[in-house]
Short mmCIF file of C-alpha atoms in Angstrom, two decimals:
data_model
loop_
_atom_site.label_atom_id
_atom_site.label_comp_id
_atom_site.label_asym_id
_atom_site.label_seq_id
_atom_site.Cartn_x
_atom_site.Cartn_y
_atom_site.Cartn_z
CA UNK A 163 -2.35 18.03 23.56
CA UNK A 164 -5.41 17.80 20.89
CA UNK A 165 -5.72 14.90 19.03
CA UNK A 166 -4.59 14.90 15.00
CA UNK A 167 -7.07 16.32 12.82
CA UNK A 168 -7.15 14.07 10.59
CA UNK A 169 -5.14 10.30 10.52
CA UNK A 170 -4.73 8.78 6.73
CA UNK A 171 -4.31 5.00 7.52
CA UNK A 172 -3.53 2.55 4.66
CA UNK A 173 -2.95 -0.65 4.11
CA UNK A 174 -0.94 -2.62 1.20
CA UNK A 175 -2.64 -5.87 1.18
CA UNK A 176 -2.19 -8.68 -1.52
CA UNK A 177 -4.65 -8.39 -3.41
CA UNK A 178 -5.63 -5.12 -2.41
CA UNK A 179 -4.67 -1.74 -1.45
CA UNK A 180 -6.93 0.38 1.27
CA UNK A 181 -6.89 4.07 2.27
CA UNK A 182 -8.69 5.31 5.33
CA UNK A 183 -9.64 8.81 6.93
CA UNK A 184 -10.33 8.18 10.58
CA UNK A 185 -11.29 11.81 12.37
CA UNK A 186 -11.29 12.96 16.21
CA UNK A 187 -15.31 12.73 17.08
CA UNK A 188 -15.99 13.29 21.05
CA UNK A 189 -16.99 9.76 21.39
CA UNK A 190 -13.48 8.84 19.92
CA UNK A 191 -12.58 7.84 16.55
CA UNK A 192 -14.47 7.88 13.94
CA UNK A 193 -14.12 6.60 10.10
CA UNK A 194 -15.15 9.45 7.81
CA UNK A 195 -14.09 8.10 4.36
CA UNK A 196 -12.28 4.62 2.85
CA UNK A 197 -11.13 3.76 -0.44
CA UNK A 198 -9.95 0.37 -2.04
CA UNK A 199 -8.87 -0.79 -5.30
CA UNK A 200 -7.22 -4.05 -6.41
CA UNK A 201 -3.67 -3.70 -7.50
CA UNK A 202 -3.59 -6.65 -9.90
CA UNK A 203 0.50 -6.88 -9.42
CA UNK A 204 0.96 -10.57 -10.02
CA UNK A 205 4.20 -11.09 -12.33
CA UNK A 206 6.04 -13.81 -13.10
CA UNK A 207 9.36 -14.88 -10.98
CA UNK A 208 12.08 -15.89 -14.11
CA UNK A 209 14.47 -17.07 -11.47
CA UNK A 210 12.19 -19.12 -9.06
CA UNK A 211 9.38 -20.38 -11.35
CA UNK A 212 7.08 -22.25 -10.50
CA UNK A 213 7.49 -21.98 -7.24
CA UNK A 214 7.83 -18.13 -7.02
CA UNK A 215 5.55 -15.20 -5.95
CA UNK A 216 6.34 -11.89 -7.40
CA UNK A 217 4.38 -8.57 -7.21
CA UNK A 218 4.99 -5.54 -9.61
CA UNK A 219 6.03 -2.66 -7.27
CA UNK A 220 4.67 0.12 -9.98
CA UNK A 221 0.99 -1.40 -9.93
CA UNK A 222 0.92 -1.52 -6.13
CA UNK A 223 1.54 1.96 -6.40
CA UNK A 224 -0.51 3.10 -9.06
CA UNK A 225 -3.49 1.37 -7.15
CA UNK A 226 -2.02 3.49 -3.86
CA UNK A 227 -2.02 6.97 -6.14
CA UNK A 228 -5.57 5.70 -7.51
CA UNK A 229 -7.18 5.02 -3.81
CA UNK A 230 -5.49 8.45 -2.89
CA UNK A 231 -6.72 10.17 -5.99
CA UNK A 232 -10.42 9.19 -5.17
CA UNK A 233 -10.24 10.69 -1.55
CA UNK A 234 -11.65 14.39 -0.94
CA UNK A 235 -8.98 16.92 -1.48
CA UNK A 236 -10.39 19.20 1.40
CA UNK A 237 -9.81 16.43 3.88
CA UNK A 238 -6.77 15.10 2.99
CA UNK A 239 -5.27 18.62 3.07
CA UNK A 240 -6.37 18.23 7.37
CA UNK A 241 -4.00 14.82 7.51
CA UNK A 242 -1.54 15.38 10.17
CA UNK A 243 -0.18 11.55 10.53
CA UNK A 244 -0.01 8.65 8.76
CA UNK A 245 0.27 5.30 9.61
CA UNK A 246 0.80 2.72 7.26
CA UNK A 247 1.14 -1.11 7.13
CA UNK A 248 0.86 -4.22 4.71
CA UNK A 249 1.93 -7.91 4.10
CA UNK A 250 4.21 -9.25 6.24
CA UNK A 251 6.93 -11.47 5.49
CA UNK A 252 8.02 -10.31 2.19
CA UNK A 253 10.44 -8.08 0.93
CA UNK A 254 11.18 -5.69 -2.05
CA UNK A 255 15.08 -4.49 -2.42
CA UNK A 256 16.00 -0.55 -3.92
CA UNK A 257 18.73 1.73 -4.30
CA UNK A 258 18.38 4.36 -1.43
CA UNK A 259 19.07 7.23 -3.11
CA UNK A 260 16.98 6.21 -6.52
CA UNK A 261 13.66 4.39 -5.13
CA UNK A 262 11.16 6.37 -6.68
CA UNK A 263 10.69 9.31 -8.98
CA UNK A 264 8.26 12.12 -7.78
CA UNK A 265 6.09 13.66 -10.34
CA UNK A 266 3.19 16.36 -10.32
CA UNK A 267 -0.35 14.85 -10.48
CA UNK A 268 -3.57 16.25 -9.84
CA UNK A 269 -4.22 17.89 -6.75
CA UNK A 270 -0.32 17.42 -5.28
CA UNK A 271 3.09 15.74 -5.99
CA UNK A 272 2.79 11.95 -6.21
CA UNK A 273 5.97 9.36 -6.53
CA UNK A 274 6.53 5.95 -8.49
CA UNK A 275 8.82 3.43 -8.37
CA UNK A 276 12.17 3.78 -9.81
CA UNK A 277 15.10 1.76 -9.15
CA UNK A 278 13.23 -0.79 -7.35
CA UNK A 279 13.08 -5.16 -7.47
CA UNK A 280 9.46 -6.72 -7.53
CA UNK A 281 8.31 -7.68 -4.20
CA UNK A 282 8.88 -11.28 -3.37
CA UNK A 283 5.87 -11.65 -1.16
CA UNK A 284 5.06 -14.14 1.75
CA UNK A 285 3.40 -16.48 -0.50
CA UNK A 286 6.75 -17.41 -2.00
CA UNK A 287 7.49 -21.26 -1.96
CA UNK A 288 10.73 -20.54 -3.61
CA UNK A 289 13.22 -21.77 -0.48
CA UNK A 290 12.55 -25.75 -0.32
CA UNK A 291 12.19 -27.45 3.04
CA UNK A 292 16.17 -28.93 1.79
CA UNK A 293 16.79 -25.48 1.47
CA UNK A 294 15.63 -23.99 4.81
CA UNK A 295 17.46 -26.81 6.69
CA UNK A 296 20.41 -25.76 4.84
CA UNK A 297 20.78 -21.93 6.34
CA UNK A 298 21.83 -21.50 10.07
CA UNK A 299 19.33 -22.17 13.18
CA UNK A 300 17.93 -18.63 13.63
CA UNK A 301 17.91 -16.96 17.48
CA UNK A 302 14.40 -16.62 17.54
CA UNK A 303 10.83 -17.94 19.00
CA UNK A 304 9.44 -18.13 15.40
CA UNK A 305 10.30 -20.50 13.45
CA UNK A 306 11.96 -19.87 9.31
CA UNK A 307 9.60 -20.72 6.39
CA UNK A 308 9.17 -20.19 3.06
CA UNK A 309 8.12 -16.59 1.90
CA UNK A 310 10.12 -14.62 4.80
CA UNK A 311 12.17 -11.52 4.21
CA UNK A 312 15.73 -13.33 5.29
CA UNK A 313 14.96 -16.68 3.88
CA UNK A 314 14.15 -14.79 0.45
CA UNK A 315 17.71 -12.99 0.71
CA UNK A 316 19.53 -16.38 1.60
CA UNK A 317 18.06 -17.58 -1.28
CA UNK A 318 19.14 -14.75 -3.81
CA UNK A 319 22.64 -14.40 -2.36
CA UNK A 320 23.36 -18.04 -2.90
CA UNK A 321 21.71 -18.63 -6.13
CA UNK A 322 21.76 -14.88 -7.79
CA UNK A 323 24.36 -13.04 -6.11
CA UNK A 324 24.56 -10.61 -8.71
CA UNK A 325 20.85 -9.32 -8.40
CA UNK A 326 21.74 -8.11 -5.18
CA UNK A 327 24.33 -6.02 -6.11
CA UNK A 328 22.27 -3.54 -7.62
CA UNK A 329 20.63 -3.01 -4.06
CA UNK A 330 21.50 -1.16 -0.67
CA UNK A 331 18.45 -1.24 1.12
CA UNK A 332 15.58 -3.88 1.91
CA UNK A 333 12.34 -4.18 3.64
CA UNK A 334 8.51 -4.91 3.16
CA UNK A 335 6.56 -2.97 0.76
CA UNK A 336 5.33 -0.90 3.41
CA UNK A 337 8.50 -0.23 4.95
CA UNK A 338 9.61 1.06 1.29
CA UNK A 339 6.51 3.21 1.01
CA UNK A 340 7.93 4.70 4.29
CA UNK A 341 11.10 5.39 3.13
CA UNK A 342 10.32 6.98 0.09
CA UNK A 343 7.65 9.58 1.90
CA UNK A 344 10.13 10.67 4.15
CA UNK A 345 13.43 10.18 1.88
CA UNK A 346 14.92 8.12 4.95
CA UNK A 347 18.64 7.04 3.66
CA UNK A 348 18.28 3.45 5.96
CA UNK A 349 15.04 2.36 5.89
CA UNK A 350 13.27 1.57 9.41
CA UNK A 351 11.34 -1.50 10.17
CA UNK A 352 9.03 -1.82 13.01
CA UNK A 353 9.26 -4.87 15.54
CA UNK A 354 6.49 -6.25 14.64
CA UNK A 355 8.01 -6.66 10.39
CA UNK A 356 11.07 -7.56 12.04
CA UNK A 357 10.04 -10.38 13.51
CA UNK A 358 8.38 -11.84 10.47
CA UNK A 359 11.23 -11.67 8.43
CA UNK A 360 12.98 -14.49 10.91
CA UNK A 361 16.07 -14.39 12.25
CA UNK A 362 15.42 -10.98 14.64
CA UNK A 363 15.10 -11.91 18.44
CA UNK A 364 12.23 -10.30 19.97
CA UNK A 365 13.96 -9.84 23.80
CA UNK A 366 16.57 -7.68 22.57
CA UNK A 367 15.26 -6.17 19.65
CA UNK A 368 17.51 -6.94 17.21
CA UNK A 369 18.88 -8.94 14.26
CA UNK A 370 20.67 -12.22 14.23
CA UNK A 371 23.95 -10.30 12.89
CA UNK A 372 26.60 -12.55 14.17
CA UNK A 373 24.49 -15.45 12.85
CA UNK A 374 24.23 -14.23 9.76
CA UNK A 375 27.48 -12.90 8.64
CA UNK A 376 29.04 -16.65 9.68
CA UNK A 377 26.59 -17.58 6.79
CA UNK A 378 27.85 -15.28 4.30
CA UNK A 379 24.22 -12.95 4.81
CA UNK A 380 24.79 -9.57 3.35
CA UNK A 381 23.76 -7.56 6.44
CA UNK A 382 23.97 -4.27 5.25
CA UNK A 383 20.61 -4.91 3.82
CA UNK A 384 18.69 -5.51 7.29
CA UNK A 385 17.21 -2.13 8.04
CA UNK A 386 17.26 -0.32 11.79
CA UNK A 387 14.56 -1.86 13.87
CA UNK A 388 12.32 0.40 16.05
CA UNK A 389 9.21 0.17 18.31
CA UNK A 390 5.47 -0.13 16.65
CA UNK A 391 3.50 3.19 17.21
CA UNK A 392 6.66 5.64 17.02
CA UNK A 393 7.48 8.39 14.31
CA UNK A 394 9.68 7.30 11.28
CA UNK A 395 9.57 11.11 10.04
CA UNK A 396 7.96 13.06 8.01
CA UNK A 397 6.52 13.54 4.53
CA UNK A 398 9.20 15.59 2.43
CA UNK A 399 6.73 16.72 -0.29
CA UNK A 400 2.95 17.43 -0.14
CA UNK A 401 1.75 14.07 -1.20
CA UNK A 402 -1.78 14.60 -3.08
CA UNK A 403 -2.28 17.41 -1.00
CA UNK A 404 -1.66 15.97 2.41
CA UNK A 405 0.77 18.99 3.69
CA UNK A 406 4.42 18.75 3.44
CA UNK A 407 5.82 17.89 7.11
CA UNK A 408 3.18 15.36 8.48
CA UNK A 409 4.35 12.54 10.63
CA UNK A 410 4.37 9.29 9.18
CA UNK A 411 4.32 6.32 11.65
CA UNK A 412 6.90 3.10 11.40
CA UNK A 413 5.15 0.94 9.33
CA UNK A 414 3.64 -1.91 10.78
CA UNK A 415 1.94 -5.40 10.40
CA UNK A 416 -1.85 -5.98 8.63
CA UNK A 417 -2.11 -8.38 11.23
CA UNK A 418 -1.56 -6.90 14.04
CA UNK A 419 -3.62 -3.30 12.69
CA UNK A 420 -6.70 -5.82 11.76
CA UNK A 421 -6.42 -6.75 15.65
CA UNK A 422 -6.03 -3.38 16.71
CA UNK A 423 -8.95 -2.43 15.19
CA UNK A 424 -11.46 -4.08 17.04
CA UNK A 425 -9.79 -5.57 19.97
CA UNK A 426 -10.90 -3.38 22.90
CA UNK A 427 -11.01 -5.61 25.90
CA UNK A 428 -8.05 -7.77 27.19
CA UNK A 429 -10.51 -10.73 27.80
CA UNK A 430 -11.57 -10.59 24.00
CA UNK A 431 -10.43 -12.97 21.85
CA UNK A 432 -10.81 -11.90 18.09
CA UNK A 433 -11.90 -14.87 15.57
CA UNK A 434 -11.71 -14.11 11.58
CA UNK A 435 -12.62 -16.35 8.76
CA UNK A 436 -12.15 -14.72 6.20
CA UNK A 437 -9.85 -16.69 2.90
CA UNK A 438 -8.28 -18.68 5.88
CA UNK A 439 -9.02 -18.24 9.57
CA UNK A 440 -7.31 -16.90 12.77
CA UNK A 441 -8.27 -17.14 16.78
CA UNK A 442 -6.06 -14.80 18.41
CA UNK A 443 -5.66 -13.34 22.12
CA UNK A 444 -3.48 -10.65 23.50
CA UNK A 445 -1.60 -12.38 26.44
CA UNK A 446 -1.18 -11.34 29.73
CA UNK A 447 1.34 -7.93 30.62
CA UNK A 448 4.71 -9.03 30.70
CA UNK A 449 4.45 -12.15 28.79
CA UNK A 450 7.59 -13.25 27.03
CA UNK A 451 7.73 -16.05 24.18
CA UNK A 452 9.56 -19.08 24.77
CA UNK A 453 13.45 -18.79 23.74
CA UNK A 454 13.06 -21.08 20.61
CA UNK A 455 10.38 -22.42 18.77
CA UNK A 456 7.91 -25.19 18.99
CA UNK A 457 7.58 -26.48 15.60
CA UNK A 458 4.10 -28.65 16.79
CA UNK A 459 2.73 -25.65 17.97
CA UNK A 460 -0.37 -24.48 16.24
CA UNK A 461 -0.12 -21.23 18.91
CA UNK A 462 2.36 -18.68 17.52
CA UNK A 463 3.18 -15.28 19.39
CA UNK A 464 3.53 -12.52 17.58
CA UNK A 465 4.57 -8.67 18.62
CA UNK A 466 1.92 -6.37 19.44
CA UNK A 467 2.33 -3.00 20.88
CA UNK A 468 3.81 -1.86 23.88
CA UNK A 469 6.02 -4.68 24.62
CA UNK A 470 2.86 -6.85 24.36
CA UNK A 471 2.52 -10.27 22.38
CA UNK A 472 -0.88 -11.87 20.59
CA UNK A 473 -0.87 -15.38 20.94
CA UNK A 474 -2.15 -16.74 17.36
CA UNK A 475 -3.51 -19.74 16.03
CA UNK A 476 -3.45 -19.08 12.48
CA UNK A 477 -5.30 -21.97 10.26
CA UNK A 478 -4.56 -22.15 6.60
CA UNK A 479 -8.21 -23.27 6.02
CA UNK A 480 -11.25 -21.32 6.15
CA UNK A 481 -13.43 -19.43 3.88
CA UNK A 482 -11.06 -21.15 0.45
CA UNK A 483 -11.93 -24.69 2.21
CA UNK A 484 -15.99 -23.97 1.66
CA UNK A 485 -15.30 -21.53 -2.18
CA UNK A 486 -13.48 -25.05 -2.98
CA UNK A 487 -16.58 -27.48 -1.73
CA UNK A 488 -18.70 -24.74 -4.36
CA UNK A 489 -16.65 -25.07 -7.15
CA UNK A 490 -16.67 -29.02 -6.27
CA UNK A 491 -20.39 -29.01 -6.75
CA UNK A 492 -20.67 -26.83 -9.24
CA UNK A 493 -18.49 -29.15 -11.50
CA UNK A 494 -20.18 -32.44 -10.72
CA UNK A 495 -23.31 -30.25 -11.79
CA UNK A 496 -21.40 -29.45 -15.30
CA UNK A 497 -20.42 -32.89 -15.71
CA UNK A 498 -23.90 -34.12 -15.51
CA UNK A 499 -24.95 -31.71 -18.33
CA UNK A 500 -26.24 -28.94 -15.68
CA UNK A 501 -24.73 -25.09 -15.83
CA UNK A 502 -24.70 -23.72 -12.36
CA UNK A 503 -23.73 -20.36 -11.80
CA UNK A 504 -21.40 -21.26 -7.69
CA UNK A 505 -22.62 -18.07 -6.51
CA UNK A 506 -26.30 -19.61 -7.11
CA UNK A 507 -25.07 -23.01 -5.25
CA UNK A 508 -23.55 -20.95 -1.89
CA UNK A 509 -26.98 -19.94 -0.46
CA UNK A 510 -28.57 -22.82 -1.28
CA UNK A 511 -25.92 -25.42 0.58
CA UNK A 512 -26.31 -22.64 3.52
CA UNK A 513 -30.27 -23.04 3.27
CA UNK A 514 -30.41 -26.92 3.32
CA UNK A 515 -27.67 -26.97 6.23
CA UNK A 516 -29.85 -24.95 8.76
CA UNK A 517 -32.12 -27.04 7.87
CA UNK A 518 -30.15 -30.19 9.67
CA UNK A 519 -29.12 -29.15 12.75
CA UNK A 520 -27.01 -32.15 13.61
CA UNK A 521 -24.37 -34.39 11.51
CA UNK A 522 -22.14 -37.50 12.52
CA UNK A 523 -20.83 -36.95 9.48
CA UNK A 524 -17.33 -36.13 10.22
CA UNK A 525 -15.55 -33.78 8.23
CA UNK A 526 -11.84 -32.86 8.80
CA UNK A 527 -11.09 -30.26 6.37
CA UNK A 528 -7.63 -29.41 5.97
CA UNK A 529 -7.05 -29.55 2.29
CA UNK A 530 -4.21 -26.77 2.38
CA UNK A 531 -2.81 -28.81 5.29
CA UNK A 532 -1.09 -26.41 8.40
CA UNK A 533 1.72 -24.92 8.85
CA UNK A 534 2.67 -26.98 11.92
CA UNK A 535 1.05 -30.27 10.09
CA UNK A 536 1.96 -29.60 6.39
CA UNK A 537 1.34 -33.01 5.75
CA UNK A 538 -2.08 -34.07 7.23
CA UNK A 539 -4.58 -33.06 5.30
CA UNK A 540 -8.38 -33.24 4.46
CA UNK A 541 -10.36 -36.57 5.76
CA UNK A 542 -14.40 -37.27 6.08
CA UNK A 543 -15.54 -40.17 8.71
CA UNK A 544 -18.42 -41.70 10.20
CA UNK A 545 -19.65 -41.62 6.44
CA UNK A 546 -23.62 -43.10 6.73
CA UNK A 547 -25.99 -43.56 4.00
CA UNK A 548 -28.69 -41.41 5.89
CA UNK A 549 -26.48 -38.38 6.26
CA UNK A 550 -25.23 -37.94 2.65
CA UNK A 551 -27.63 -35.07 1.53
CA UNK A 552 -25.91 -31.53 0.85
CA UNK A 553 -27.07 -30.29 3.86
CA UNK A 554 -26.07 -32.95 6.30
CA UNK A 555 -22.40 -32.51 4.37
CA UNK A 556 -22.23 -28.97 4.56
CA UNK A 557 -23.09 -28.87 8.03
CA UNK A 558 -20.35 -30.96 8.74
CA UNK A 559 -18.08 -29.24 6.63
CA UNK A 560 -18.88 -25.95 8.98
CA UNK A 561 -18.76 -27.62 12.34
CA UNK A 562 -15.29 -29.10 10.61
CA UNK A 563 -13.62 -25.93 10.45
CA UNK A 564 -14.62 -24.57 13.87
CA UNK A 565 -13.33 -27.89 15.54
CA UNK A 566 -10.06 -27.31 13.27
CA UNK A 567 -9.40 -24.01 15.30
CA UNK A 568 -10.48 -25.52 18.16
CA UNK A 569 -7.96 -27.98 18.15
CA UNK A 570 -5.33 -25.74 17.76
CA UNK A 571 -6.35 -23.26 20.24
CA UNK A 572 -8.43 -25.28 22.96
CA UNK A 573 -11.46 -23.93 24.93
CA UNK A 574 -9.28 -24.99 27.88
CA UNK A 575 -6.46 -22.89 27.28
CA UNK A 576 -8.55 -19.95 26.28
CA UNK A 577 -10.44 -19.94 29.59
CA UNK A 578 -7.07 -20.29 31.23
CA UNK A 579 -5.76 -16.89 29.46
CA UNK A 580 -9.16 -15.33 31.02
CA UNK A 581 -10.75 -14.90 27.86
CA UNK A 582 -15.12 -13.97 28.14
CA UNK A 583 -15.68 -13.34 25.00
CA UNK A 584 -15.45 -14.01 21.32
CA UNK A 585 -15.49 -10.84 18.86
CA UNK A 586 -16.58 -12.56 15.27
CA UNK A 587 -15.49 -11.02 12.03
CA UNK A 588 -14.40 -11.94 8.69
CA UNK A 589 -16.39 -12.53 5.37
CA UNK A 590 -17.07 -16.51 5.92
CA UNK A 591 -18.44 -15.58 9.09
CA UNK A 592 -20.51 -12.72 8.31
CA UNK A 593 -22.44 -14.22 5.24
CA UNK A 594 -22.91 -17.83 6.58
CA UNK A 595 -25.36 -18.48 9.18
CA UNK A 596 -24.40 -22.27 9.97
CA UNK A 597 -20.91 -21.12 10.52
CA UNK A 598 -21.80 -18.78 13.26
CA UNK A 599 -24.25 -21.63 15.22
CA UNK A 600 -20.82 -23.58 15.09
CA UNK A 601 -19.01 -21.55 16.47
CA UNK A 602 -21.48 -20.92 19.15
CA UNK A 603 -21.91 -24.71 19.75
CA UNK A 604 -18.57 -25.35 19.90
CA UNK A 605 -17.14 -22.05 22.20
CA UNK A 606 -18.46 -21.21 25.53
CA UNK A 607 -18.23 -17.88 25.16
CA UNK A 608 -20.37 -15.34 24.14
CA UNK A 609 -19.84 -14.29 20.56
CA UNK A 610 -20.25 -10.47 19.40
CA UNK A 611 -20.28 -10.18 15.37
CA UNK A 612 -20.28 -7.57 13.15
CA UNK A 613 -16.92 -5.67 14.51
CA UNK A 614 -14.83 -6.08 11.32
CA UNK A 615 -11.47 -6.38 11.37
CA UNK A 616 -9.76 -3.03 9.01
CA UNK A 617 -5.92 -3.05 9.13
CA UNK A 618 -5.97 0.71 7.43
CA UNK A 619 -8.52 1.67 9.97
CA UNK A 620 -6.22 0.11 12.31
CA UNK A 621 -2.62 1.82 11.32
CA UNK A 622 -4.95 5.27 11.73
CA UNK A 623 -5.93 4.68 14.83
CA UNK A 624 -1.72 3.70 16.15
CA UNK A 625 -1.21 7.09 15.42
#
């Protein structure tokens, strides 16, 4: 049949919340209009401090209504579907029937939250290492941590039992956003937010529920599980003038949507440094994860679409490792008696790097550690008195970070997986030059830039 008319995609990011129109063009799909705004929902976490990471539900929405608001009426009254996705890991808890209130603003009906918890997002650090080792071994091929949707509930039902009372449903603050658009009484979860909440086996598509109730897990929180790309329903009011009835997809994961929206080839292999940095792959058709987890594995495999996994190595340090080396500079500068504004410093350590093109300087630069080696972090070797000028460092410091992703995904095994090419994206990449002749230098691939990765252009295009 013809194509949708119009696809709203958005995304509910951390620090940010995105809203996409993607049309029907004949040479495919098309962007016609975007809108962003910051949502500013950090709030404190009384019952986890320090450790804790909290959003404020209501200001993720208002910055939703905002991006919405800013969109042109005439188009959003064409939206026929609309996917959605966000942050994974996290989770937000409401009562079913009392979520959100819907109210008249502007051009349509618009909703806010109601009888809803903060979000406890993936950033979280309030379940311990003592703790994790404490809960059951989860039936899974990813591993628990810190910051995931069941670890979070383990940790409220054994330490505040009574703020889950005033609950019945669960999910991710996308999967909420879901459920209140098309008043579903069980909220639905996509594979893909399953799996990052731990504890869900990926074979069989579903929860750990034996597991779990051994452990005392209140269960009747896990929401139904169903397949990336399908319908969850449909919008029950005429949401700031997109029409009352229009499909809304399962919500999904800003990963996987960032990947979808510029993978286009098998043999790619998408690379994004961006805060931190990711090299991932889609692997071969009927590829299934191992049965457990490998905790010295940098390579993780998430779900994709289709019954299809991307294999992901996922580095905490990338574009924060060289902002930190900045404000580093910048400081020494200030203690010396000079002010030094660190945006003026970042094109000036780019300029004097391209200007060395080689460094044995050796700079390991893990100074937020890994996930698979929380413990190792940042080093610098082969420290000679010839190769100590800003450039010769941040040259290093570039190559550094490659070779970091390197190491976790090898050349080796990316040639092995059939991958030709390298699609380049991210902000790190795309405004430093000595990154890119890195990356070049240090993967034998040919390396396309410039296709940005766009989770809301992404969930659009699912649909």
């Amino acid at each position: 049949g013809p194509g949708p008319t119009c696809v709203l995609g958005i995304d509910l990011g951390t620090t940010s919340v995105k809203a996409a129109l993607v049309t029907g063009t004949e040479r495919g799909l098309a962007l016609a209009q975007s809108c962003s705004r910051e949502t500013q929902a950090h709030s404190d976490s009384p019952g986890a401090a320090p450790q804790g990471m909290e959003q404020d539900v209501q200001k993720i929405l208002r910055a939703l209504n905002e991006c919405l608001a800013a969109l042109p009426q005439q188009q959003l009254q064409q939206v026929t579907h609309i996917g959605i996705s966000g942050q994974m890991h996290g989770v937000v808890f409401w009562k079913s029937d009392k979520g959100c209130k819907w109210s008249e603003s502007g051009p349509g009906p618009a909703f806010e939250a109601d009888e809803v918890s903060h979000l406890v997002t993936w950033q979280d650090g309030r379940c311990s290492p003592t703790f994790l080792t404490s809960l059951p071994l989860p039936q899974s091929h990813l591993s628990l941590a810190t910051g995931f949707g069941c670890a979070t509930v383990f940790w409220y039902s054994k330490n505040s039992p009574d703020f889950l009372k005033a609950y019945d449903a669960a999910g991710t603050i996308q999967d909420y956003v879901v459920a209140m658009l098309c008043d579903l009484k069980k909220p639905l979860m996509s594979v893909q937010n399953a799996a990052s909440w731990g504890y869900f086996n990926c074979r069989n598509k579903s929860w750990n529920t034996e597991i779990l109730k051994k452990s005392g897990f209140p269960v009747h929180l896990l929401p139904e599980v169903g397949d990336p790309g399908s319908i969850a329903g449909r919008t029950t009011c005429a949401w700031h003038g997109i029409p009352k009835g229009a499909k809304v997809g399962i919500a999904l994961g800003d990963f996987q949507c960032s990947v979808y929206s510029c993978l286009t080839e098998r043999t790619d292999a998408v690379l994004n440094i961006s805060t931190s940095a990711q090299l991932t792959i889609s692997m071969p058709l009927g590829f299934q994860p191992p049965e457990a987890p490998d905790p010295s594995s940098a390579v993780t495999y998430f779900p994709y679409f289709n019954g299809d996994y991307l294999a992901v190595a996922a580095s905490l340090n990338g574009g924060n490792v060289l902002a930190t080396f900045v404000g580093m500079v910048a400081q020494w500068a200030q203690e010396l008696g000079f002010q030094v504004q660190e945006s003026a410093i970042y094109p000036r350590i780019i300029q004097a790097a391209l200007a060395q093109k080689h460094s044995k300087l050796s700079v390991h630069p893990t100074i937020f550690g890994e996930r698979h080696l929380p413990e190792l972090l940042a080093s610098v070797s082969s420290i000679g008195a010839s190769e100590l000028s800003l450039g010769h460092v941040t040259r290093a410091l570039c190559r550094g970070l490659v070779e970091n992703l390197c190491s976790m995904f090898p050349v080796q095994h990316l040639q092995e997986l059939g991958v030709s090419r390298i699609l380049g994206s991210g902000s790190a990449l795309a405004r430093n030059q000595v990154l890119r002749q890195e990356v070049e230098r240090i993967f034998p691939f040919p390396v396309v830039y410039g296709k940005d990765v766009d989770a809301a252009v992404g969930a659009a295009m699912v649909m």
